[in-house]
mmCIF file of C-alpha atoms and ligand atoms in Angstrom:
data_model
loop_
_atom_site.group_PDB
_atom_site.id
_atom_site.type_symbol
_atom_site.label_atom_id
_atom_site.label_comp_id
_atom_site.label_asym_id
_atom_site.label_seq_id
_atom_site.Cartn_x
_atom_site.Cartn_y
_atom_site.Cartn_z
ATOM 1 C CA UNK A 1023 -0.696 -3.595 28.393
ATOM 2 C CA UNK A 1024 2.704 -4.874 27.418
ATOM 3 C CA UNK A 1025 3.492 -6.758 24.214
ATOM 4 C CA UNK A 1026 4.269 -9.789 26.470
ATOM 5 C CA UNK A 1027 0.610 -9.892 27.434
ATOM 6 C CA UNK A 1028 -0.913 -10.007 23.885
ATOM 7 C CA UNK A 1029 -2.545 -13.143 22.683
ATOM 8 C CA UNK A 1030 -0.737 -14.483 19.478
ATOM 9 C CA UNK A 1031 -0.829 -14.385 16.511
ATOM 10 C CA UNK A 1032 -1.430 -10.645 16.504
ATOM 11 C CA UNK A 1033 -0.606 -7.605 14.395
ATOM 12 C CA UNK A 1034 1.759 -5.016 15.936
ATOM 13 C CA UNK A 1035 2.316 -1.577 14.681
ATOM 14 C CA UNK A 1036 5.425 0.320 15.905
ATOM 15 C CA UNK A 1037 4.245 3.882 16.242
ATOM 16 C CA UNK A 1038 7.727 5.501 16.410
ATOM 17 C CA UNK A 1039 8.457 3.841 13.028
ATOM 18 C CA UNK A 1040 5.173 4.916 11.462
ATOM 19 C CA UNK A 1041 5.757 8.476 12.482
ATOM 20 C CA UNK A 1042 9.326 8.392 11.143
ATOM 21 C CA UNK A 1043 8.244 6.818 7.842
ATOM 22 C CA UNK A 1044 5.468 9.306 7.457
ATOM 23 C CA UNK A 1045 7.800 12.254 8.102
ATOM 24 C CA UNK A 1046 10.385 10.871 5.683
ATOM 25 C CA UNK A 1047 7.906 10.702 2.757
ATOM 26 C CA UNK A 1048 6.289 13.948 3.741
ATOM 27 C CA UNK A 1049 9.564 15.906 3.594
ATOM 28 C CA UNK A 1050 10.202 14.213 0.177
ATOM 29 C CA UNK A 1051 6.959 15.432 -1.220
ATOM 30 C CA UNK A 1052 7.809 18.943 -0.083
ATOM 31 C CA UNK A 1053 11.248 18.700 -1.617
ATOM 32 C CA UNK A 1054 9.979 17.340 -4.931
ATOM 33 C CA UNK A 1055 7.282 20.096 -5.012
ATOM 34 C CA UNK A 1056 4.245 17.733 -5.393
ATOM 35 C CA UNK A 1057 1.008 17.422 -3.554
ATOM 36 C CA UNK A 1058 1.018 14.196 -1.446
ATOM 37 C CA UNK A 1059 -2.158 12.134 -1.826
ATOM 38 C CA UNK A 1060 -1.099 9.119 0.241
ATOM 39 C CA UNK A 1061 -2.671 5.737 -0.356
ATOM 40 C CA UNK A 1062 -4.271 4.366 2.709
ATOM 41 C CA UNK A 1063 -4.732 0.778 1.411
ATOM 42 C CA UNK A 1064 -1.770 -0.622 3.427
ATOM 43 C CA UNK A 1065 -3.347 0.117 6.870
ATOM 44 C CA UNK A 1066 -6.876 1.122 6.069
ATOM 45 C CA UNK A 1067 -7.328 3.009 9.313
ATOM 46 C CA UNK A 1068 -8.162 6.646 10.141
ATOM 47 C CA UNK A 1069 -5.423 7.128 12.642
ATOM 48 C CA UNK A 1070 -2.567 6.237 10.297
ATOM 49 C CA UNK A 1071 -4.183 8.334 7.447
ATOM 50 C CA UNK A 1072 -4.323 11.466 9.705
ATOM 51 C CA UNK A 1073 -0.583 11.074 10.272
ATOM 52 C CA UNK A 1074 0.083 10.722 6.573
ATOM 53 C CA UNK A 1075 -1.771 13.863 5.553
ATOM 54 C CA UNK A 1076 -0.426 16.069 8.373
ATOM 55 C CA UNK A 1077 0.984 19.276 6.664
ATOM 56 C CA UNK A 1078 -0.491 18.418 3.338
ATOM 57 C CA UNK A 1079 -3.688 19.235 1.460
ATOM 58 C CA UNK A 1080 -5.600 16.352 3.019
ATOM 59 C CA UNK A 1081 -6.417 14.297 -0.070
ATOM 60 C CA UNK A 1082 -6.124 10.551 0.180
ATOM 61 C CA UNK A 1083 -6.202 7.570 -2.240
ATOM 62 C CA UNK A 1084 -8.266 4.513 -1.470
ATOM 63 C CA UNK A 1085 -8.473 0.939 -2.992
ATOM 64 C CA UNK A 1086 -12.042 0.185 -2.182
ATOM 65 C CA UNK A 1087 -15.464 1.956 -1.981
ATOM 66 C CA UNK A 1088 -15.590 0.612 1.597
ATOM 67 C CA UNK A 1089 -12.450 2.597 2.376
ATOM 68 C CA UNK A 1090 -13.848 5.697 0.644
ATOM 69 C CA UNK A 1091 -17.054 5.409 2.712
ATOM 70 C CA UNK A 1092 -15.148 4.924 6.042
ATOM 71 C CA UNK A 1093 -12.668 7.684 5.396
ATOM 72 C CA UNK A 1094 -15.464 10.044 4.287
ATOM 73 C CA UNK A 1095 -17.284 9.425 7.469
ATOM 74 C CA UNK A 1096 -13.996 9.994 9.345
ATOM 75 C CA UNK A 1097 -13.586 13.552 7.963
ATOM 76 C CA UNK A 1098 -11.691 13.110 4.747
ATOM 77 C CA UNK A 1099 -13.139 15.128 1.962
ATOM 78 C CA UNK A 1100 -10.917 14.687 -1.115
ATOM 79 C CA UNK A 1101 -10.663 11.020 -2.071
ATOM 80 C CA UNK A 1102 -9.402 9.200 -5.197
ATOM 81 C CA UNK A 1103 -10.608 5.624 -5.651
ATOM 82 C CA UNK A 1104 -7.632 4.335 -7.600
ATOM 83 C CA UNK A 1105 -8.972 1.094 -9.122
ATOM 84 C CA UNK A 1106 -10.958 1.257 -12.255
ATOM 85 C CA UNK A 1107 -14.575 1.751 -11.120
ATOM 86 C CA UNK A 1108 -16.713 -1.377 -11.754
ATOM 87 C CA UNK A 1109 -19.867 -0.364 -13.608
ATOM 88 C CA UNK A 1110 -22.075 -2.050 -11.021
ATOM 89 C CA UNK A 1111 -20.782 0.343 -8.274
ATOM 90 C CA UNK A 1112 -21.166 3.593 -10.123
ATOM 91 C CA UNK A 1113 -24.629 4.430 -8.598
ATOM 92 C CA UNK A 1114 -23.154 3.941 -5.114
ATOM 93 C CA UNK A 1115 -20.123 5.997 -5.832
ATOM 94 C CA UNK A 1116 -22.310 8.842 -6.942
ATOM 95 C CA UNK A 1117 -24.260 8.817 -3.712
ATOM 96 C CA UNK A 1118 -21.042 8.764 -1.767
ATOM 97 C CA UNK A 1119 -19.530 11.645 -3.956
ATOM 98 C CA UNK A 1120 -22.373 13.899 -2.661
ATOM 99 C CA UNK A 1121 -21.150 13.558 0.930
ATOM 100 C CA UNK A 1122 -17.528 14.812 0.126
ATOM 101 C CA UNK A 1123 -16.006 17.707 -1.778
ATOM 102 C CA UNK A 1124 -14.443 15.473 -4.280
ATOM 103 C CA UNK A 1125 -14.510 11.776 -5.045
ATOM 104 C CA UNK A 1126 -12.409 10.955 -8.164
ATOM 105 C CA UNK A 1127 -13.101 7.710 -9.915
ATOM 106 C CA UNK A 1128 -10.607 5.973 -12.254
ATOM 107 C CA UNK A 1129 -11.370 4.801 -15.786
ATOM 108 C CA UNK A 1130 -9.525 3.353 -18.762
ATOM 109 C CA UNK A 1131 -12.424 1.708 -20.770
ATOM 110 C CA UNK A 1132 -14.901 3.361 -23.176
ATOM 111 C CA UNK A 1133 -17.691 1.052 -21.834
ATOM 112 C CA UNK A 1134 -17.116 2.340 -18.285
ATOM 113 C CA UNK A 1135 -17.043 5.971 -19.417
ATOM 114 C CA UNK A 1136 -20.373 5.467 -21.206
ATOM 115 C CA UNK A 1137 -21.841 3.767 -18.170
ATOM 116 C CA UNK A 1138 -20.613 6.565 -15.876
ATOM 117 C CA UNK A 1139 -22.129 9.248 -18.294
ATOM 118 C CA UNK A 1140 -25.493 7.404 -18.060
ATOM 119 C CA UNK A 1141 -25.483 7.229 -14.270
ATOM 120 C CA UNK A 1142 -24.438 10.856 -14.018
ATOM 121 C CA UNK A 1143 -27.264 11.940 -16.350
ATOM 122 C CA UNK A 1144 -29.890 9.781 -14.627
ATOM 123 C CA UNK A 1145 -28.966 11.104 -11.182
ATOM 124 C CA UNK A 1146 -28.378 14.661 -12.184
ATOM 125 C CA UNK A 1147 -24.798 14.732 -10.973
ATOM 126 C CA UNK A 1148 -21.424 15.249 -12.444
ATOM 127 C CA UNK A 1149 -18.799 12.525 -12.044
ATOM 128 C CA UNK A 1150 -15.089 13.416 -11.557
ATOM 129 C CA UNK A 1151 -12.809 11.134 -13.430
ATOM 130 C CA UNK A 1152 -9.087 10.333 -13.787
ATOM 131 C CA UNK A 1153 -7.958 8.532 -16.857
ATOM 132 C CA UNK A 1154 -5.551 5.787 -16.066
ATOM 133 C CA UNK A 1155 -2.379 5.518 -18.127
ATOM 134 C CA UNK A 1156 -0.123 2.420 -18.214
ATOM 135 C CA UNK A 1157 3.298 3.607 -17.705
ATOM 136 C CA UNK A 1158 4.898 0.218 -17.975
ATOM 137 C CA UNK A 1159 3.279 -1.737 -15.233
ATOM 138 C CA UNK A 1160 1.100 -3.638 -17.695
ATOM 139 C CA UNK A 1161 -1.899 -3.970 -15.447
ATOM 140 C CA UNK A 1162 -4.562 -1.286 -16.237
ATOM 141 C CA UNK A 1163 -4.502 2.040 -18.038
ATOM 142 C CA UNK A 1164 -4.539 3.247 -21.602
ATOM 143 C CA UNK A 1165 -1.478 2.891 -23.761
ATOM 144 C CA UNK A 1166 0.045 6.382 -23.797
ATOM 145 C CA UNK A 1167 1.456 5.829 -27.295
ATOM 146 C CA UNK A 1168 -1.865 4.841 -28.839
ATOM 147 C CA UNK A 1169 -4.627 7.217 -30.222
ATOM 148 C CA UNK A 1170 -7.216 5.269 -28.185
ATOM 149 C CA UNK A 1171 -6.098 7.014 -24.965
ATOM 150 C CA UNK A 1172 -6.315 10.407 -26.566
ATOM 151 C CA UNK A 1173 -9.781 9.602 -27.928
ATOM 152 C CA UNK A 1174 -10.986 8.483 -24.490
ATOM 153 C CA UNK A 1175 -9.767 11.645 -22.828
ATOM 154 C CA UNK A 1176 -11.459 13.736 -25.667
ATOM 155 C CA UNK A 1177 -14.779 11.589 -25.020
ATOM 156 C CA UNK A 1178 -14.700 12.425 -21.297
ATOM 157 C CA UNK A 1179 -13.882 16.062 -21.784
ATOM 158 C CA UNK A 1180 -16.726 16.422 -24.376
ATOM 159 C CA UNK A 1181 -19.246 15.132 -22.000
ATOM 160 C CA UNK A 1182 -21.324 17.590 -19.970
ATOM 161 C CA UNK A 1183 -22.043 14.962 -17.312
ATOM 162 C CA UNK A 1184 -18.307 14.057 -16.635
ATOM 163 C CA UNK A 1185 -15.302 16.041 -15.509
ATOM 164 C CA UNK A 1186 -11.815 14.952 -16.572
ATOM 165 C CA UNK A 1187 -9.827 15.831 -13.499
ATOM 166 C CA UNK A 1188 -6.519 14.474 -14.717
ATOM 167 C CA UNK A 1189 -4.420 11.504 -15.583
ATOM 168 C CA UNK A 1190 -3.098 8.930 -13.166
ATOM 169 C CA UNK A 1191 -0.589 6.086 -13.259
ATOM 170 C CA UNK A 1192 1.015 3.529 -10.885
ATOM 171 C CA UNK A 1193 4.329 2.188 -12.280
ATOM 172 C CA UNK A 1194 3.984 -1.166 -10.679
ATOM 173 C CA UNK A 1195 7.181 -2.436 -12.360
ATOM 174 C CA UNK A 1196 9.005 -0.561 -9.546
ATOM 175 C CA UNK A 1197 8.611 -3.768 -7.602
ATOM 176 C CA UNK A 1198 10.720 -5.706 -10.140
ATOM 177 C CA UNK A 1199 13.649 -3.456 -9.307
ATOM 178 C CA UNK A 1200 16.667 -4.839 -7.402
ATOM 179 C CA UNK A 1201 17.832 -1.571 -5.898
ATOM 180 C CA UNK A 1202 17.286 2.088 -5.662
ATOM 181 C CA UNK A 1203 19.067 3.074 -8.866
ATOM 182 C CA UNK A 1204 16.711 0.839 -10.803
ATOM 183 C CA UNK A 1205 13.754 2.397 -8.960
ATOM 184 C CA UNK A 1206 15.026 5.861 -9.766
ATOM 185 C CA UNK A 1207 14.799 4.866 -13.420
ATOM 186 C CA UNK A 1208 11.214 3.616 -13.067
ATOM 187 C CA UNK A 1209 10.226 6.842 -11.184
ATOM 188 C CA UNK A 1210 11.786 8.982 -13.885
ATOM 189 C CA UNK A 1211 10.093 6.952 -16.686
ATOM 190 C CA UNK A 1212 6.788 7.242 -14.899
ATOM 191 C CA UNK A 1213 7.186 11.068 -14.798
ATOM 192 C CA UNK A 1214 8.268 11.277 -18.420
ATOM 193 C CA UNK A 1215 5.520 8.986 -19.679
ATOM 194 C CA UNK A 1216 2.939 11.113 -17.890
ATOM 195 C CA UNK A 1217 4.179 14.511 -18.789
ATOM 196 C CA UNK A 1218 4.560 13.363 -22.390
ATOM 197 C CA UNK A 1219 1.066 11.977 -22.565
ATOM 198 C CA UNK A 1220 -0.258 15.183 -20.912
ATOM 199 C CA UNK A 1221 1.485 17.152 -23.780
ATOM 200 C CA UNK A 1222 -0.129 14.943 -26.379
ATOM 201 C CA UNK A 1223 -3.594 15.500 -24.788
ATOM 202 C CA UNK A 1224 -2.925 19.310 -24.746
ATOM 203 C CA UNK A 1225 -2.155 19.438 -28.372
ATOM 204 C CA UNK A 1226 -5.278 17.322 -29.061
ATOM 205 C CA UNK A 1227 -7.319 20.015 -27.251
ATOM 206 C CA UNK A 1228 -7.575 18.355 -23.845
ATOM 207 C CA UNK A 1229 -5.325 20.061 -21.386
ATOM 208 C CA UNK A 1230 -5.357 18.310 -17.929
ATOM 209 C CA UNK A 1231 -4.734 19.852 -14.599
ATOM 210 C CA UNK A 1232 -3.662 16.869 -12.510
ATOM 211 C CA UNK A 1233 -0.869 14.485 -13.303
ATOM 212 C CA UNK A 1234 -0.843 11.793 -10.567
ATOM 213 C CA UNK A 1235 1.931 9.264 -10.094
ATOM 214 C CA UNK A 1236 3.222 7.027 -7.414
ATOM 215 C CA UNK A 1237 4.564 3.915 -5.840
ATOM 216 C CA UNK A 1238 6.617 3.618 -2.711
ATOM 217 C CA UNK A 1239 9.827 2.387 -4.376
ATOM 218 C CA UNK A 1240 9.567 4.911 -7.250
ATOM 219 C CA UNK A 1241 8.786 7.835 -5.006
ATOM 220 C CA UNK A 1242 11.574 7.025 -2.522
ATOM 221 C CA UNK A 1243 14.119 7.094 -5.309
ATOM 222 C CA UNK A 1244 12.960 9.638 -7.915
ATOM 223 C CA UNK A 1245 15.035 12.796 -7.970
ATOM 224 C CA UNK A 1246 12.824 15.221 -9.876
ATOM 225 C CA UNK A 1247 9.058 15.186 -10.563
ATOM 226 C CA UNK A 1248 8.907 18.451 -12.619
ATOM 227 C CA UNK A 1249 5.489 18.513 -14.410
ATOM 228 C CA UNK A 1250 3.874 15.994 -12.098
ATOM 229 C CA UNK A 1251 1.206 17.534 -9.737
ATOM 230 C CA UNK A 1252 0.691 14.755 -7.129
ATOM 231 C CA UNK A 1253 2.161 11.500 -5.749
ATOM 232 C CA UNK A 1254 0.341 8.603 -4.134
ATOM 233 C CA UNK A 1255 2.741 6.378 -2.403
ATOM 234 C CA UNK A 1256 1.089 4.197 0.488
ATOM 235 C CA UNK A 1257 3.119 1.181 1.553
ATOM 236 C CA UNK A 1258 5.754 3.541 3.140
ATOM 237 C CA UNK A 1259 3.605 4.076 6.221
ATOM 238 C CA UNK A 1260 4.519 0.460 7.302
ATOM 239 C CA UNK A 1261 7.071 -0.681 4.751
ATOM 240 C CA UNK A 1262 7.872 -4.451 4.742
ATOM 241 C CA UNK A 1263 10.475 -7.057 4.134
ATOM 242 C CA UNK A 1264 10.030 -6.629 0.286
ATOM 243 C CA UNK A 1265 10.733 -2.921 0.386
ATOM 244 C CA UNK A 1266 13.925 -3.527 2.648
ATOM 245 C CA UNK A 1267 15.092 -6.188 0.127
ATOM 246 C CA UNK A 1268 14.933 -3.676 -2.812
ATOM 247 C CA UNK A 1269 16.493 -0.869 -0.852
ATOM 248 C CA UNK A 1270 13.391 1.356 -0.342
ATOM 249 C CA UNK A 1271 13.849 1.195 3.433
ATOM 250 C CA UNK A 1272 15.950 -0.563 6.083
ATOM 251 C CA UNK A 1273 14.496 -3.305 8.259
ATOM 252 C CA UNK A 1274 14.681 -0.802 11.067
ATOM 253 C CA UNK A 1275 12.001 1.172 9.398
ATOM 254 C CA UNK A 1276 9.507 -1.632 9.009
ATOM 255 C CA UNK A 1277 6.633 -0.734 11.249
ATOM 256 C CA UNK A 1278 4.262 -3.655 10.786
ATOM 257 C CA UNK A 1279 4.992 -7.107 12.245
ATOM 258 C CA UNK A 1280 3.155 -10.270 13.390
ATOM 259 C CA UNK A 1281 3.914 -11.537 16.845
ATOM 260 C CA UNK A 1282 3.860 -15.414 16.944
ATOM 261 C CA UNK A 1283 4.591 -18.209 19.345
ATOM 262 C CA UNK A 1284 6.549 -21.457 18.856
ATOM 263 C CA UNK A 1285 4.053 -24.344 19.038
ATOM 264 C CA UNK A 1286 6.494 -27.154 18.042
ATOM 265 C CA UNK A 1287 10.242 -27.781 17.929
ATOM 266 C CA UNK A 1288 11.688 -30.365 15.536
ATOM 267 C CA UNK A 1289 15.458 -30.537 15.991
ATOM 268 C CA UNK A 1290 16.174 -33.253 13.406
ATOM 269 C CA UNK A 1291 14.574 -31.086 10.671
ATOM 270 C CA UNK A 1292 16.216 -27.918 12.293
ATOM 271 C CA UNK A 1293 12.750 -26.486 12.233
ATOM 272 C CA UNK A 1294 10.259 -24.905 14.575
ATOM 273 C CA UNK A 1295 6.585 -24.299 13.843
ATOM 274 C CA UNK A 1296 4.840 -21.112 14.939
ATOM 275 C CA UNK A 1297 1.159 -20.118 15.094
ATOM 276 C CA UNK A 1298 1.583 -17.624 12.293
ATOM 277 C CA UNK A 1299 0.446 -19.183 8.960
ATOM 278 C CA UNK A 1300 -0.802 -17.880 5.754
ATOM 279 C CA UNK A 1301 -3.908 -16.241 7.436
ATOM 280 C CA UNK A 1302 -1.601 -14.212 9.708
ATOM 281 C CA UNK A 1303 1.233 -13.336 7.270
ATOM 282 C CA UNK A 1304 -0.282 -13.680 3.775
ATOM 283 C CA UNK A 1305 1.498 -15.927 1.293
ATOM 284 C CA UNK A 1306 3.199 -13.344 -0.882
ATOM 285 C CA UNK A 1307 6.317 -14.976 -2.370
ATOM 286 C CA UNK A 1308 8.335 -11.792 -1.691
ATOM 287 C CA UNK A 1309 11.459 -10.457 -3.394
ATOM 288 C CA UNK A 1310 12.541 -13.760 -4.920
ATOM 289 C CA UNK A 1311 14.356 -11.773 -7.771
ATOM 290 C CA UNK A 1312 16.661 -10.418 -5.083
ATOM 291 C CA UNK A 1313 16.873 -13.414 -2.745
ATOM 292 C CA UNK A 1314 15.419 -16.695 -4.084
ATOM 293 C CA UNK A 1315 15.488 -18.053 -0.404
ATOM 294 C CA UNK A 1316 13.740 -15.051 1.142
ATOM 295 C CA UNK A 1317 10.889 -17.251 2.410
ATOM 296 C CA UNK A 1318 7.704 -15.681 3.728
ATOM 297 C CA UNK A 1319 9.224 -12.748 5.684
ATOM 298 C CA UNK A 1320 12.027 -11.820 8.060
ATOM 299 C CA UNK A 1321 12.119 -13.508 11.409
ATOM 300 C CA UNK A 1322 13.096 -11.158 14.219
ATOM 301 C CA UNK A 1323 13.205 -11.222 18.103
ATOM 302 C CA UNK A 1324 9.729 -10.730 19.691
ATOM 303 C CA UNK A 1325 11.003 -7.796 21.718
ATOM 304 C CA UNK A 1326 13.380 -5.315 20.189
ATOM 305 C CA UNK A 1327 12.531 -6.665 16.756
ATOM 306 C CA UNK A 1328 16.181 -7.576 15.990
ATOM 307 C CA UNK A 1329 16.374 -9.543 12.697
ATOM 308 C CA UNK A 1330 17.528 -13.114 13.085
ATOM 309 C CA UNK A 1331 19.066 -13.836 9.679
ATOM 310 C CA UNK A 1332 19.815 -17.509 10.418
ATOM 311 C CA UNK A 1333 16.062 -18.315 10.596
ATOM 312 C CA UNK A 1334 13.784 -18.421 7.497
ATOM 313 C CA UNK A 1335 10.038 -18.945 7.167
ATOM 314 C CA UNK A 1336 10.249 -21.683 4.657
ATOM 315 C CA UNK A 1337 6.659 -22.912 4.463
ATOM 316 C CA UNK A 1338 3.113 -21.665 5.360
ATOM 317 C CA UNK A 1339 -0.167 -23.404 5.725
ATOM 318 C CA UNK A 1340 -3.317 -21.836 6.902
ATOM 319 C CA UNK A 1341 -2.369 -21.487 10.627
ATOM 320 C CA UNK A 1342 1.200 -22.926 10.696
ATOM 321 C CA UNK A 1343 4.514 -21.268 9.882
ATOM 322 C CA UNK A 1344 7.507 -23.451 9.392
ATOM 323 C CA UNK A 1345 10.749 -21.769 10.472
ATOM 324 C CA UNK A 1346 14.120 -23.369 9.471
ATOM 325 C CA UNK A 1347 17.434 -22.670 11.093
ATOM 326 C CA UNK A 1348 20.445 -22.328 8.804
ATOM 327 C CA UNK A 1349 22.777 -24.154 11.261
ATOM 328 C CA UNK A 1350 22.258 -26.153 14.476
ATOM 329 C CA UNK A 1351 18.945 -25.306 16.072
ATOM 330 C CA UNK A 1352 19.482 -23.563 19.402
ATOM 331 C CA UNK A 1353 16.990 -25.468 21.503
ATOM 332 C CA UNK A 1354 17.321 -23.176 24.438
ATOM 333 C CA UNK A 1355 16.485 -20.143 22.426
ATOM 334 C CA UNK A 1356 13.654 -21.655 20.552
ATOM 335 C CA UNK A 1357 11.500 -23.836 22.771
ATOM 336 C CA UNK A 1358 7.725 -24.237 22.881
ATOM 337 C CA UNK A 1359 6.268 -21.025 24.016
ATOM 338 C CA UNK A 1360 9.051 -18.848 22.694
ATOM 339 C CA UNK A 1361 7.792 -15.764 20.983
ATOM 340 C CA UNK A 1362 9.039 -14.388 17.697
ATOM 341 C CA UNK A 1363 8.270 -11.405 15.403
ATOM 342 C CA UNK A 1364 7.788 -11.916 11.671
ATOM 343 C CA UNK A 1365 8.078 -8.884 9.306
ATOM 344 C CA UNK A 1366 5.916 -10.090 6.391
ATOM 345 C CA UNK A 1367 6.990 -9.781 2.743
ATOM 346 C CA UNK A 1368 4.030 -7.624 1.926
ATOM 347 C CA UNK A 1369 2.561 -5.575 4.781
ATOM 348 C CA UNK A 1370 -0.505 -4.468 2.750
ATOM 349 C CA UNK A 1371 -1.649 -8.056 2.310
ATOM 350 C CA UNK A 1372 -0.659 -9.169 5.787
ATOM 351 C CA UNK A 1373 -2.375 -6.260 7.561
ATOM 352 C CA UNK A 1374 -5.510 -6.873 5.574
ATOM 353 C CA UNK A 1375 -5.817 -10.260 7.430
ATOM 354 C CA UNK A 1376 -6.081 -8.663 10.896
ATOM 355 C CA UNK A 1377 -9.135 -7.018 12.263
ATOM 356 C CA UNK A 1378 -7.146 -4.967 14.717
ATOM 357 C CA UNK A 1379 -3.513 -3.727 15.096
ATOM 358 C CA UNK A 1380 -1.894 -3.302 18.469
ATOM 359 C CA UNK A 1381 -0.048 -0.023 18.366
ATOM 360 C CA UNK A 1382 3.107 -0.033 20.448
ATOM 361 C CA UNK A 1383 5.806 2.385 21.535
ATOM 362 C CA UNK A 1384 8.925 1.037 23.294
ATOM 363 C CA UNK A 1385 7.322 -2.414 23.704
ATOM 364 C CA UNK A 1386 4.264 -0.889 25.421
ATOM 365 C CA UNK A 1387 0.777 -0.989 23.854
ATOM 366 C CA UNK A 1388 -0.470 2.526 23.503
ATOM 367 C CA UNK A 1389 -3.392 2.023 21.336
ATOM 368 C CA UNK A 1390 -5.557 -0.244 19.105
ATOM 369 C CA UNK A 1391 -6.446 0.644 15.510
ATOM 370 C CA UNK A 1392 -9.440 -0.931 13.854
ATOM 371 C CA UNK A 1393 -9.019 -1.045 9.998
ATOM 372 C CA UNK A 1394 -11.964 -1.049 7.559
ATOM 373 C CA UNK A 1395 -12.530 -4.334 5.771
ATOM 374 C CA UNK A 1396 -14.535 -5.583 2.730
ATOM 375 C CA UNK A 1397 -15.203 -3.835 -0.544
HETATM 376 C C1 LIG B 2450 -3.190 2.899 -8.277
HETATM 377 C C2 LIG B 2450 -2.224 2.857 -7.151
HETATM 378 N N1 LIG B 2450 -1.701 3.986 -6.685
HETATM 379 C C3 LIG B 2450 -0.785 3.990 -5.704
HETATM 380 C C4 LIG B 2450 -0.317 2.835 -5.109
HETATM 381 C C5 LIG B 2450 0.555 2.914 -3.939
HETATM 382 O O1 LIG B 2450 1.843 2.238 -4.185
HETATM 383 P P1 LIG B 2450 2.724 1.590 -3.122
HETATM 384 O O2 LIG B 2450 1.898 0.371 -2.561
HETATM 385 O O3 LIG B 2450 3.999 1.193 -3.837
HETATM 386 O O4 LIG B 2450 2.982 2.587 -2.084
HETATM 387 C C6 LIG B 2450 -0.901 1.631 -5.497
HETATM 388 C C7 LIG B 2450 -0.503 0.336 -4.933
HETATM 389 O O5 LIG B 2450 -0.801 -0.749 -5.408
HETATM 390 C C8 LIG B 2450 -1.880 1.674 -6.628
HETATM 391 O O6 LIG B 2450 -2.385 0.535 -7.092
#
């Protein structure tokens, strides 16, 4: 099968680029001296995860219990579910934990810790926990400056039904960066906040073994992770238009794209409409802090994936993508039936809308990956 034969819209994964990206971050983890526990939420499929862990200890990070179950079934035995565990899924997590060597759950609330202790006691099991720390992202995690975080760590450590495996953070503010220098600062801050908090815990009688950090922009830029034990970048397997805009990768490294077809040409508006809307690309506003006119992704040639910077995806509805030309619309190059490739702003969200990815090498389809869906 060739790319030309695929029905559109469809998700295409460039295998050469995935292999290159995985090797790039794998080498970085070795150079920085940390264990790599890649996040698999971007692609959610076994094949890509197996490439990511090659040469490493084999641990992965997941964003749903559905992923944890699927990857456990696929042979992964050391899994961190890196979203605070909802109390109504604790019992299910305990059952799943019995099938693997290690299932780490994330907590930052006393109520959740108490619920976990109750479930552990009722089921005669011990639950492995990471305490989440807010290193400036402002989403979840305990405040590393407050005493509450130390008390919660002590509460977990004192429980005979719970194991405090370590502390974990995701400095999500790395996505507000405009360039690599700014991401280097975030990556360094993330390290310092975590090693500082670990030192506070140690002096409060709770030494922790694992210090886990990680985002793709921070990990790509940071120069030194002394004191940190593991990193969890994930987006790098595919990268996307956002990462290219903030300097984490080049457009040539973006491995995930959506193949679309022109379904209407409107020369007076200098626009064409393609069959890739919000349900094929996702509606992530993208790196507007770097380029306010970035639109909903980068338009590229269907074959060869060469960026066409004079075209912008200016609007999306459910099944329509509106592409506007900066100058005259070239009616010969963009007629009904013309195919284009869109590199979405956020590959994690765009990929999650597709129930299969066509895997291509040199424009030839060499495989088909089926991601896990749901929660
Ligand atoms: C807790 C956690 N760890 C790691 C990651 C991976 O970061 P990135 O998507 O920048 O690779 C994420 C991403 O959202 C996350 O939420």
